[in-house]
Amino acid sequence: MSRFEVILISHSPEETQTLGREIGLRVRPGTVIALFGDLGSGKTALVQGLARGIGVPEDEVVTSPTYTLINEYSGRHPFYHIDLYRLDSTVDFEEIGLEEALYGEGVAAVEWAERLHNEALSEHLDVHLYLDSADPDRRRIRLMAYGSETVNLLRDLKNILKEK
């Protein structure tokens, strides 16, 4: 499986949302975006931007589904925002009934993706958000694409961000 990696710095929640929006503009149905990071690292901000890029209307509030496990939104593609924070251990999506979100024709963003069995994800995009102890708004963001479609998405994104 092909792989590609990009490391970026975000200086604000708005920049993190903009990155999410740029990903959302390019993402294809069936893509899974696995999000990793501590509490407050910007995962939900990135997902909010992702939703806007996918075409979720501006007046629709995008929040973390910590207590509901999944929020579904309508855009160019169905968009599933999944939060596995409250689950105690690794899970199999089929066991908790989320196979449509993961394997369907929509786009799935999974917060706390480390709680998934690794084999559950084949072609996908990993997004690791790291806090900066010196600047509370700054984030180091590591994007890793696995598979040809997400590699192409990430290469395109890297070129677009260089131009800005």
CSV table of N, CA and C in Angstrom, one decimal:
chain,number,residue,atom,x,y,z
A,1,MET,N,0.9,-1.2,0.0
A,1,MET,CA,0.0,0.0,0.0
A,1,MET,C,0.9,1.2,0.0
A,2,SER,N,0.6,2.2,-0.9
A,2,SER,CA,1.4,3.4,-0.9
A,2,SER,C,1.1,4.3,0.3
A,3,ARG,N,2.1,5.1,0.6
A,3,ARG,CA,2.0,5.9,1.8
A,3,ARG,C,2.7,7.3,1.6
A,4,PHE,N,2.2,8.3,2.2
A,4,PHE,CA,2.7,9.7,2.0
A,4,PHE,C,2.4,10.5,3.3
A,5,GLU,N,3.4,11.3,3.7
A,5,GLU,CA,3.2,12.1,4.9
A,5,GLU,C,3.5,13.6,4.7
A,6,VAL,N,2.8,14.4,5.5
A,6,VAL,CA,3.0,15.8,5.5
A,6,VAL,C,2.9,16.3,6.9
A,7,ILE,N,3.8,17.2,7.3
A,7,ILE,CA,3.7,17.8,8.7
A,7,ILE,C,3.5,19.3,8.5
A,8,LEU,N,2.5,19.8,9.2
A,8,LEU,CA,2.1,21.3,9.1
A,8,LEU,C,2.0,21.9,10.5
A,9,ILE,N,2.1,23.2,10.6
A,9,ILE,CA,1.9,23.9,11.8
A,9,ILE,C,0.6,24.8,11.7
A,10,SER,N,-0.3,24.7,12.7
A,10,SER,CA,-1.4,25.5,12.7
A,10,SER,C,-1.2,26.5,13.9
A,11,HIS,N,-1.5,27.8,13.7
A,11,HIS,CA,-1.3,28.8,14.7
A,11,HIS,C,-2.6,29.2,15.4
A,12,SER,N,-3.7,28.6,15.0
A,12,SER,CA,-5.0,29.0,15.6
A,12,SER,C,-6.0,27.9,15.3
A,13,PRO,N,-7.1,27.9,16.1
A,13,PRO,CA,-8.2,27.0,15.7
A,13,PRO,C,-8.8,27.3,14.3
A,14,GLU,N,-8.8,28.6,13.9
A,14,GLU,CA,-9.3,28.9,12.6
A,14,GLU,C,-8.4,28.3,11.5
A,15,GLU,N,-7.1,28.3,11.7
A,15,GLU,CA,-6.2,27.6,10.7
A,15,GLU,C,-6.4,26.1,10.7
A,16,THR,N,-6.7,25.5,11.8
A,16,THR,CA,-7.0,24.1,11.9
A,16,THR,C,-8.3,23.8,11.1
A,17,GLN,N,-9.3,24.7,11.3
A,17,GLN,CA,-10.6,24.5,10.6
A,17,GLN,C,-10.3,24.7,9.0
A,18,THR,N,-9.5,25.6,8.7
A,18,THR,CA,-9.2,25.9,7.2
A,18,THR,C,-8.6,24.6,6.6
A,19,LEU,N,-7.6,24.0,7.4
A,19,LEU,CA,-7.0,22.8,6.9
A,19,LEU,C,-8.1,21.7,6.7
A,20,GLY,N,-9.0,21.6,7.7
A,20,GLY,CA,-10.1,20.6,7.5
A,20,GLY,C,-11.0,20.9,6.3
A,21,ARG,N,-11.2,22.2,6.1
A,21,ARG,CA,-12.1,22.6,4.9
A,21,ARG,C,-11.4,22.1,3.6
A,22,GLU,N,-10.1,22.4,3.5
A,22,GLU,CA,-9.3,22.0,2.3
A,22,GLU,C,-9.3,20.5,2.1
A,23,ILE,N,-9.2,19.7,3.2
A,23,ILE,CA,-9.3,18.3,3.0
A,23,ILE,C,-10.7,17.9,2.5
A,24,GLY,N,-11.8,18.6,3.2
A,24,GLY,CA,-13.1,18.3,2.8
A,24,GLY,C,-13.5,18.6,1.4
A,25,LEU,N,-12.8,19.6,0.8
A,25,LEU,CA,-13.1,19.9,-0.6
A,25,LEU,C,-12.6,18.9,-1.5
A,26,ARG,N,-11.6,18.1,-1.1
A,26,ARG,CA,-10.9,17.1,-2.0
A,26,ARG,C,-11.3,15.6,-1.7
A,27,VAL,N,-11.9,15.4,-0.5
A,27,VAL,CA,-12.2,14.0,-0.1
A,27,VAL,C,-13.2,13.3,-0.9
A,28,ARG,N,-13.1,12.0,-1.1
A,28,ARG,CA,-14.0,11.2,-1.9
A,28,ARG,C,-14.8,10.3,-1.1
A,29,PRO,N,-16.0,9.9,-1.6
A,29,PRO,CA,-16.8,9.0,-0.8
A,29,PRO,C,-16.0,7.7,-0.5
A,30,GLY,N,-16.3,7.2,0.7
A,30,GLY,CA,-15.6,6.0,1.1
A,30,GLY,C,-14.3,6.3,1.9
A,31,THR,N,-14.0,7.5,2.0
A,31,THR,CA,-12.7,7.9,2.8
A,31,THR,C,-13.0,7.9,4.3
A,32,VAL,N,-12.0,7.3,5.0
A,32,VAL,CA,-12.0,7.4,6.4
A,32,VAL,C,-10.9,8.3,6.9
A,33,ILE,N,-11.2,9.2,7.8
A,33,ILE,CA,-10.1,10.1,8.3
A,33,ILE,C,-10.0,9.7,9.8
A,34,ALA,N,-8.9,9.2,10.2
A,34,ALA,CA,-8.7,8.8,11.6
A,34,ALA,C,-8.0,9.9,12.3
A,35,LEU,N,-8.6,10.3,13.4
A,35,LEU,CA,-8.0,11.5,14.1
A,35,LEU,C,-7.4,11.0,15.5
A,36,PHE,N,-6.2,11.5,15.8
A,36,PHE,CA,-5.5,11.2,17.0
A,36,PHE,C,-5.1,12.5,17.7
A,37,GLY,N,-5.2,12.6,19.0
A,37,GLY,CA,-4.7,13.7,19.7
A,37,GLY,C,-5.3,13.8,21.1
A,38,ASP,N,-4.6,14.5,22.0
A,38,ASP,CA,-5.1,14.7,23.3
A,38,ASP,C,-6.4,15.5,23.3
A,39,LEU,N,-7.1,15.5,24.5
A,39,LEU,CA,-8.2,16.4,24.7
A,39,LEU,C,-7.8,17.8,24.4
A,40,GLY,N,-8.6,18.6,23.6
A,40,GLY,CA,-8.2,20.0,23.3
A,40,GLY,C,-7.2,20.2,22.3
A,41,SER,N,-6.8,19.1,21.5
A,41,SER,CA,-5.8,19.3,20.5
A,41,SER,C,-6.3,19.8,19.2
A,42,GLY,N,-7.6,19.9,19.0
A,42,GLY,CA,-8.1,20.5,17.8
A,42,GLY,C,-8.8,19.5,16.9
A,43,LYS,N,-9.1,18.3,17.3
A,43,LYS,CA,-9.7,17.3,16.5
A,43,LYS,C,-11.1,17.8,16.0
A,44,THR,N,-11.9,18.3,16.9
A,44,THR,CA,-13.2,18.8,16.6
A,44,THR,C,-13.2,20.0,15.7
A,45,ALA,N,-12.2,20.9,15.9
A,45,ALA,CA,-12.1,22.1,15.0
A,45,ALA,C,-11.7,21.6,13.6
A,46,LEU,N,-10.9,20.6,13.4
A,46,LEU,CA,-10.6,20.1,12.1
A,46,LEU,C,-11.8,19.5,11.5
A,47,VAL,N,-12.6,18.7,12.3
A,47,VAL,CA,-13.8,18.1,11.7
A,47,VAL,C,-14.8,19.2,11.3
A,48,GLN,N,-14.9,20.3,12.1
A,48,GLN,CA,-15.8,21.3,11.7
A,48,GLN,C,-15.5,21.9,10.3
A,49,GLY,N,-14.2,22.1,10.1
A,49,GLY,CA,-13.7,22.6,8.7
A,49,GLY,C,-14.0,21.5,7.7
A,50,LEU,N,-13.7,20.3,8.0
A,50,LEU,CA,-14.0,19.2,7.1
A,50,LEU,C,-15.4,19.1,6.6
A,51,ALA,N,-16.3,19.3,7.6
A,51,ALA,CA,-17.8,19.3,7.3
A,51,ALA,C,-18.1,20.4,6.3
A,52,ARG,N,-17.5,21.6,6.5
A,52,ARG,CA,-17.8,22.7,5.6
A,52,ARG,C,-17.3,22.4,4.2
A,53,GLY,N,-16.1,21.8,4.1
A,53,GLY,CA,-15.5,21.5,2.8
A,53,GLY,C,-16.3,20.4,2.1
A,54,ILE,N,-17.0,19.5,2.8
A,54,ILE,CA,-17.8,18.5,2.3
A,54,ILE,C,-19.2,19.1,1.8
A,55,GLY,N,-19.5,20.3,2.3
A,55,GLY,CA,-20.7,20.9,1.9
A,55,GLY,C,-21.8,20.9,3.0
A,56,VAL,N,-21.5,20.6,4.2
A,56,VAL,CA,-22.5,20.7,5.3
A,56,VAL,C,-22.8,22.2,5.4
A,57,PRO,N,-24.1,22.7,5.4
A,57,PRO,CA,-24.4,24.1,5.5
A,57,PRO,C,-23.8,24.8,6.7
A,58,GLU,N,-23.4,26.1,6.5
A,58,GLU,CA,-22.8,26.9,7.5
A,58,GLU,C,-23.7,27.0,8.7
A,59,ASP,N,-25.1,27.0,8.5
A,59,ASP,CA,-26.0,27.2,9.7
A,59,ASP,C,-26.2,25.9,10.5
A,60,GLU,N,-25.6,24.8,10.0
A,60,GLU,CA,-25.7,23.5,10.8
A,60,GLU,C,-24.5,23.4,11.7
A,61,VAL,N,-24.8,23.3,13.0
A,61,VAL,CA,-23.8,23.2,14.0
A,61,VAL,C,-23.2,21.8,14.0
A,62,VAL,N,-21.8,21.8,13.9
A,62,VAL,CA,-21.1,20.6,14.0
A,62,VAL,C,-20.4,20.4,15.3
A,63,THR,N,-20.9,19.5,16.1
A,63,THR,CA,-20.3,19.3,17.4
A,63,THR,C,-19.8,17.8,17.6
A,64,SER,N,-19.0,17.6,18.6
A,64,SER,CA,-18.4,16.3,18.8
A,64,SER,C,-19.5,15.4,19.4
A,65,PRO,N,-19.7,14.2,18.8
A,65,PRO,CA,-20.7,13.3,19.3
A,65,PRO,C,-20.2,12.4,20.5
A,66,THR,N,-19.6,13.0,21.5
A,66,THR,CA,-19.0,12.3,22.6
A,66,THR,C,-20.1,11.3,23.3
A,67,TYR,N,-21.3,11.8,23.4
A,67,TYR,CA,-22.3,11.0,24.1
A,67,TYR,C,-23.2,10.2,23.2
A,68,THR,N,-23.2,10.5,21.9
A,68,THR,CA,-24.1,9.8,21.0
A,68,THR,C,-23.3,8.9,20.1
A,69,LEU,N,-22.0,8.9,20.1
A,69,LEU,CA,-21.1,8.1,19.3
A,69,LEU,C,-20.9,8.6,17.9
A,70,ILE,N,-22.0,9.0,17.2
A,70,ILE,CA,-22.0,9.4,15.8
A,70,ILE,C,-23.0,10.5,15.5
A,71,ASN,N,-22.5,11.5,14.8
A,71,ASN,CA,-23.4,12.5,14.2
A,71,ASN,C,-23.3,12.3,12.7
A,72,GLU,N,-24.5,12.4,12.0
A,72,GLU,CA,-24.5,12.3,10.6
A,72,GLU,C,-25.0,13.6,10.0
A,73,TYR,N,-24.3,14.1,9.0
A,73,TYR,CA,-24.6,15.3,8.3
A,73,TYR,C,-24.7,15.1,6.8
A,74,SER,N,-25.5,16.0,6.1
A,74,SER,CA,-25.6,15.9,4.7
A,74,SER,C,-24.8,17.0,4.0
A,75,GLY,N,-24.0,16.6,3.0
A,75,GLY,CA,-23.3,17.5,2.2
A,75,GLY,C,-23.2,16.9,0.8
A,76,ARG,N,-22.1,17.1,0.1
A,76,ARG,CA,-22.0,16.5,-1.2
A,76,ARG,C,-22.0,15.0,-1.1
A,77,HIS,N,-21.5,14.5,0.1
A,77,HIS,CA,-21.5,13.1,0.4
A,77,HIS,C,-22.1,13.0,1.8
A,78,PRO,N,-22.7,11.9,2.2
A,78,PRO,CA,-23.0,11.7,3.7
A,78,PRO,C,-21.7,11.9,4.5
A,79,PHE,N,-21.8,12.6,5.6
A,79,PHE,CA,-20.6,12.8,6.5
A,79,PHE,C,-20.9,12.3,7.9
A,80,TYR,N,-20.1,11.4,8.3
A,80,TYR,CA,-20.2,10.8,9.6
A,80,TYR,C,-19.1,11.2,10.5
A,81,HIS,N,-19.5,11.9,11.6
A,81,HIS,CA,-18.5,12.3,12.7
A,81,HIS,C,-18.6,11.3,13.8
A,82,ILE,N,-17.6,10.5,14.1
A,82,ILE,CA,-17.6,9.5,15.1
A,82,ILE,C,-16.7,9.8,16.2
A,83,ASP,N,-17.1,9.7,17.4
A,83,ASP,CA,-16.2,9.9,18.6
A,83,ASP,C,-16.2,8.7,19.5
A,84,LEU,N,-15.0,8.1,19.6
A,84,LEU,CA,-14.9,6.8,20.3
A,84,LEU,C,-14.3,7.1,21.7
A,85,TYR,N,-14.3,8.3,22.2
A,85,TYR,CA,-13.7,8.7,23.4
A,85,TYR,C,-14.2,7.9,24.6
A,86,ARG,N,-15.5,7.7,24.7
A,86,ARG,CA,-16.2,7.1,25.8
A,86,ARG,C,-16.1,5.6,25.8
A,87,LEU,N,-15.6,5.0,24.8
A,87,LEU,CA,-15.4,3.5,24.7
A,87,LEU,C,-14.1,3.2,25.5
A,88,ASP,N,-14.2,2.1,26.2
A,88,ASP,CA,-13.1,1.7,27.1
A,88,ASP,C,-11.9,1.0,26.4
A,89,SER,N,-12.2,0.4,25.3
A,89,SER,CA,-11.2,-0.4,24.7
A,89,SER,C,-11.3,-0.4,23.2
A,90,THR,N,-10.4,-1.1,22.5
A,90,THR,CA,-10.5,-1.1,21.0
A,90,THR,C,-11.8,-1.8,20.6
A,91,VAL,N,-12.4,-1.3,19.5
A,91,VAL,CA,-13.7,-1.8,19.1
A,91,VAL,C,-13.6,-2.3,17.6
A,92,ASP,N,-14.5,-3.1,17.2
A,92,ASP,CA,-14.7,-3.5,15.9
A,92,ASP,C,-16.0,-2.8,15.4
A,93,PHE,N,-16.0,-2.0,14.3
A,93,PHE,CA,-17.1,-1.2,13.9
A,93,PHE,C,-18.4,-2.1,13.7
A,94,GLU,N,-18.2,-3.3,13.3
A,94,GLU,CA,-19.4,-4.2,13.1
A,94,GLU,C,-20.0,-4.5,14.4
A,95,GLU,N,-19.2,-4.6,15.5
A,95,GLU,CA,-19.8,-4.9,16.8
A,95,GLU,C,-20.7,-3.8,17.3
A,96,ILE,N,-20.4,-2.6,17.0
A,96,ILE,CA,-21.2,-1.5,17.5
A,96,ILE,C,-22.1,-0.8,16.4
A,97,GLY,N,-22.2,-1.5,15.3
A,97,GLY,CA,-23.2,-1.2,14.3
A,97,GLY,C,-22.9,0.1,13.4
A,98,LEU,N,-21.6,0.3,13.2
A,98,LEU,CA,-21.2,1.5,12.4
A,98,LEU,C,-20.6,1.2,11.1
A,99,GLU,N,-20.8,0.0,10.6
A,99,GLU,CA,-20.2,-0.4,9.4
A,99,GLU,C,-20.6,0.4,8.2
A,100,GLU,N,-21.8,0.9,8.1
A,100,GLU,CA,-22.2,1.8,7.0
A,100,GLU,C,-21.4,3.1,7.0
A,101,ALA,N,-21.1,3.6,8.2
A,101,ALA,CA,-20.3,4.9,8.2
A,101,ALA,C,-18.9,4.6,7.8
A,102,LEU,N,-18.3,3.5,8.1
A,102,LEU,CA,-16.9,3.2,7.8
A,102,LEU,C,-16.8,2.6,6.4
A,103,TYR,N,-17.7,1.8,5.9
A,103,TYR,CA,-17.5,1.1,4.7
A,103,TYR,C,-18.5,1.6,3.6
A,104,GLY,N,-19.3,2.6,3.9
A,104,GLY,CA,-20.3,3.0,2.9
A,104,GLY,C,-19.8,4.1,1.9
A,105,GLU,N,-20.8,4.8,1.4
A,105,GLU,CA,-20.5,5.8,0.3
A,105,GLU,C,-20.3,7.2,0.9
A,106,GLY,N,-20.2,7.3,2.2
A,106,GLY,CA,-20.0,8.6,2.8
A,106,GLY,C,-18.5,8.8,3.1
A,107,VAL,N,-18.3,9.9,3.9
A,107,VAL,CA,-16.9,10.2,4.5
A,107,VAL,C,-17.1,10.0,6.0
A,108,ALA,N,-16.1,9.4,6.6
A,108,ALA,CA,-16.2,9.2,8.1
A,108,ALA,C,-14.9,9.8,8.7
A,109,ALA,N,-15.2,10.7,9.7
A,109,ALA,CA,-14.1,11.2,10.5
A,109,ALA,C,-14.2,10.6,11.9
A,110,VAL,N,-13.2,9.9,12.4
A,110,VAL,CA,-13.2,9.1,13.6
A,110,VAL,C,-12.2,9.7,14.6
A,111,GLU,N,-12.8,10.4,15.6
A,111,GLU,CA,-12.0,10.9,16.8
A,111,GLU,C,-11.7,9.7,17.7
A,112,TRP,N,-10.5,9.8,18.3
A,112,TRP,CA,-10.0,8.7,19.1
A,112,TRP,C,-9.9,7.4,18.4
A,113,ALA,N,-9.4,7.5,17.2
A,113,ALA,CA,-9.3,6.3,16.3
A,113,ALA,C,-8.4,5.2,16.8
A,114,GLU,N,-7.5,5.5,17.8
A,114,GLU,CA,-6.7,4.5,18.3
A,114,GLU,C,-7.5,3.4,19.0
A,115,ARG,N,-8.8,3.6,19.2
A,115,ARG,CA,-9.7,2.6,19.8
A,115,ARG,C,-10.3,1.7,18.8
A,116,LEU,N,-9.9,1.9,17.5
A,116,LEU,CA,-10.3,0.9,16.4
A,116,LEU,C,-9.3,-0.2,16.3
A,117,HIS,N,-9.7,-1.3,15.9
A,117,HIS,CA,-8.8,-2.4,15.5
A,117,HIS,C,-8.1,-1.9,14.3
A,118,ASN,N,-6.7,-2.0,14.2
A,118,ASN,CA,-6.0,-1.5,13.1
A,118,ASN,C,-6.4,-2.1,11.8
A,119,GLU,N,-6.8,-3.3,11.8
A,119,GLU,CA,-7.2,-4.0,10.5
A,119,GLU,C,-8.6,-3.4,10.0
A,120,ALA,N,-9.3,-2.7,10.8
A,120,ALA,CA,-10.6,-2.1,10.3
A,120,ALA,C,-10.4,-1.1,9.2
A,121,LEU,N,-9.2,-0.5,9.2
A,121,LEU,CA,-8.9,0.6,8.2
A,121,LEU,C,-7.9,0.1,7.2
A,122,SER,N,-8.3,0.2,5.9
A,122,SER,CA,-7.3,-0.1,4.9
A,122,SER,C,-6.9,1.3,4.3
A,123,GLU,N,-7.5,1.7,3.2
A,123,GLU,CA,-7.1,3.0,2.7
A,123,GLU,C,-7.7,4.1,3.6
A,124,HIS,N,-6.9,5.0,4.1
A,124,HIS,CA,-7.4,6.0,5.0
A,124,HIS,C,-6.4,7.1,5.2
A,125,LEU,N,-6.8,8.2,5.8
A,125,LEU,CA,-5.9,9.3,6.2
A,125,LEU,C,-5.8,9.4,7.7
A,126,ASP,N,-4.6,9.3,8.2
A,126,ASP,CA,-4.4,9.6,9.7
A,126,ASP,C,-4.1,11.0,9.9
A,127,VAL,N,-4.7,11.7,10.9
A,127,VAL,CA,-4.3,13.0,11.2
A,127,VAL,C,-4.0,13.0,12.7
A,128,HIS,N,-2.7,13.3,13.0
A,128,HIS,CA,-2.3,13.4,14.4
A,128,HIS,C,-2.1,14.9,14.8
A,129,LEU,N,-2.8,15.4,15.8
A,129,LEU,CA,-2.7,16.7,16.3
A,129,LEU,C,-1.9,16.8,17.6
A,130,TYR,N,-0.9,17.6,17.7
A,130,TYR,CA,0.0,17.7,18.9
A,130,TYR,C,-0.1,19.1,19.5
A,131,LEU,N,-0.3,19.1,20.8
A,131,LEU,CA,-0.4,20.4,21.5
A,131,LEU,C,1.1,20.9,21.6
A,132,ASP,N,1.2,22.3,21.7
A,132,ASP,CA,2.4,23.0,21.9
A,132,ASP,C,2.4,23.6,23.3
A,133,SER,N,3.3,23.1,24.1
A,133,SER,CA,3.3,23.6,25.5
A,133,SER,C,3.6,25.1,25.6
A,134,ALA,N,4.4,25.6,24.6
A,134,ALA,CA,4.8,27.1,24.6
A,134,ALA,C,3.7,28.0,24.1
A,135,ASP,N,2.8,27.5,23.3
A,135,ASP,CA,1.7,28.3,22.7
A,135,ASP,C,0.4,27.6,22.7
A,136,PRO,N,-0.6,27.9,23.5
A,136,PRO,CA,-1.8,27.2,23.6
A,136,PRO,C,-2.6,27.1,22.3
A,137,ASP,N,-2.4,28.0,21.3
A,137,ASP,CA,-3.1,27.9,20.1
A,137,ASP,C,-2.4,27.2,18.9
A,138,ARG,N,-1.1,26.9,19.1
A,138,ARG,CA,-0.3,26.3,18.1
A,138,ARG,C,-0.5,24.8,18.1
A,139,ARG,N,-0.5,24.2,17.0
A,139,ARG,CA,-0.6,22.7,16.8
A,139,ARG,C,0.3,22.2,15.7
A,140,ARG,N,1.0,21.1,16.0
A,140,ARG,CA,1.8,20.4,15.0
A,140,ARG,C,0.8,19.3,14.5
A,141,ILE,N,0.6,19.3,13.2
A,141,ILE,CA,-0.3,18.4,12.6
A,141,ILE,C,0.4,17.5,11.6
A,142,ARG,N,0.3,16.2,11.9
A,142,ARG,CA,1.0,15.2,11.0
A,142,ARG,C,-0.1,14.4,10.3
A,143,LEU,N,-0.1,14.5,9.0
A,143,LEU,CA,-1.0,13.8,8.1
A,143,LEU,C,-0.3,12.7,7.4
A,144,MET,N,-0.9,11.5,7.5
A,144,MET,CA,-0.3,10.3,6.9
A,144,MET,C,-1.4,9.6,6.0
A,145,ALA,N,-1.1,9.5,4.7
A,145,ALA,CA,-2.1,8.9,3.8
A,145,ALA,C,-1.6,7.4,3.6
A,146,TYR,N,-2.6,6.5,3.6
A,146,TYR,CA,-2.4,5.1,3.3
A,146,TYR,C,-3.3,4.7,2.1
A,147,GLY,N,-2.7,4.4,1.0
A,147,GLY,CA,-3.5,4.0,-0.2
A,147,GLY,C,-3.5,5.1,-1.2
A,148,SER,N,-3.7,4.7,-2.5
A,148,SER,CA,-3.5,5.6,-3.6
A,148,SER,C,-4.4,6.9,-3.6
A,149,GLU,N,-5.7,6.7,-3.3
A,149,GLU,CA,-6.6,7.8,-3.3
A,149,GLU,C,-6.2,8.9,-2.2
A,150,THR,N,-5.9,8.4,-1.0
A,150,THR,CA,-5.6,9.4,0.0
A,150,THR,C,-4.2,10.0,-0.2
A,151,VAL,N,-3.3,9.2,-0.8
A,151,VAL,CA,-2.0,9.8,-1.1
A,151,VAL,C,-2.1,10.9,-2.1
A,152,ASN,N,-3.0,10.7,-3.2
A,152,ASN,CA,-3.2,11.7,-4.1
A,152,ASN,C,-3.9,12.9,-3.5
A,153,LEU,N,-4.8,12.7,-2.6
A,153,LEU,CA,-5.5,13.8,-1.9
A,153,LEU,C,-4.4,14.6,-1.1
A,154,LEU,N,-3.6,14.0,-0.4
A,154,LEU,CA,-2.6,14.6,0.4
A,154,LEU,C,-1.5,15.4,-0.4
A,155,ARG,N,-1.1,14.8,-1.5
A,155,ARG,CA,-0.2,15.5,-2.4
A,155,ARG,C,-0.8,16.7,-3.0
A,156,ASP,N,-2.1,16.6,-3.4
A,156,ASP,CA,-2.8,17.8,-3.9
A,156,ASP,C,-2.9,18.9,-2.8
A,157,LEU,N,-3.3,18.5,-1.6
A,157,LEU,CA,-3.4,19.4,-0.5
A,157,LEU,C,-2.1,20.1,-0.2
A,158,LYS,N,-1.0,19.3,-0.2
A,158,LYS,CA,0.4,19.9,0.0
A,158,LYS,C,0.7,21.0,-1.0
A,159,ASN,N,0.4,20.7,-2.3
A,159,ASN,CA,0.6,21.7,-3.3
A,159,ASN,C,-0.3,23.0,-3.1
A,160,ILE,N,-1.5,22.8,-2.8
A,160,ILE,CA,-2.4,23.9,-2.6
A,160,ILE,C,-2.0,24.8,-1.4
A,161,LEU,N,-1.5,24.1,-0.3
A,161,LEU,CA,-1.1,24.9,0.9
A,161,LEU,C,0.2,25.6,0.6
A,162,LYS,N,1.0,25.1,-0.3
A,162,LYS,CA,2.3,25.8,-0.6
A,162,LYS,C,2.0,27.1,-1.4
A,163,GLU,N,0.9,27.1,-2.2
A,163,GLU,CA,0.5,28.3,-2.9
A,163,GLU,C,-0.1,29.4,-2.1
A,164,LYS,N,-0.6,29.0,-0.9
A,164,LYS,CA,-1.2,30.0,0.0
A,164,LYS,C,-0.3,30.8,0.8
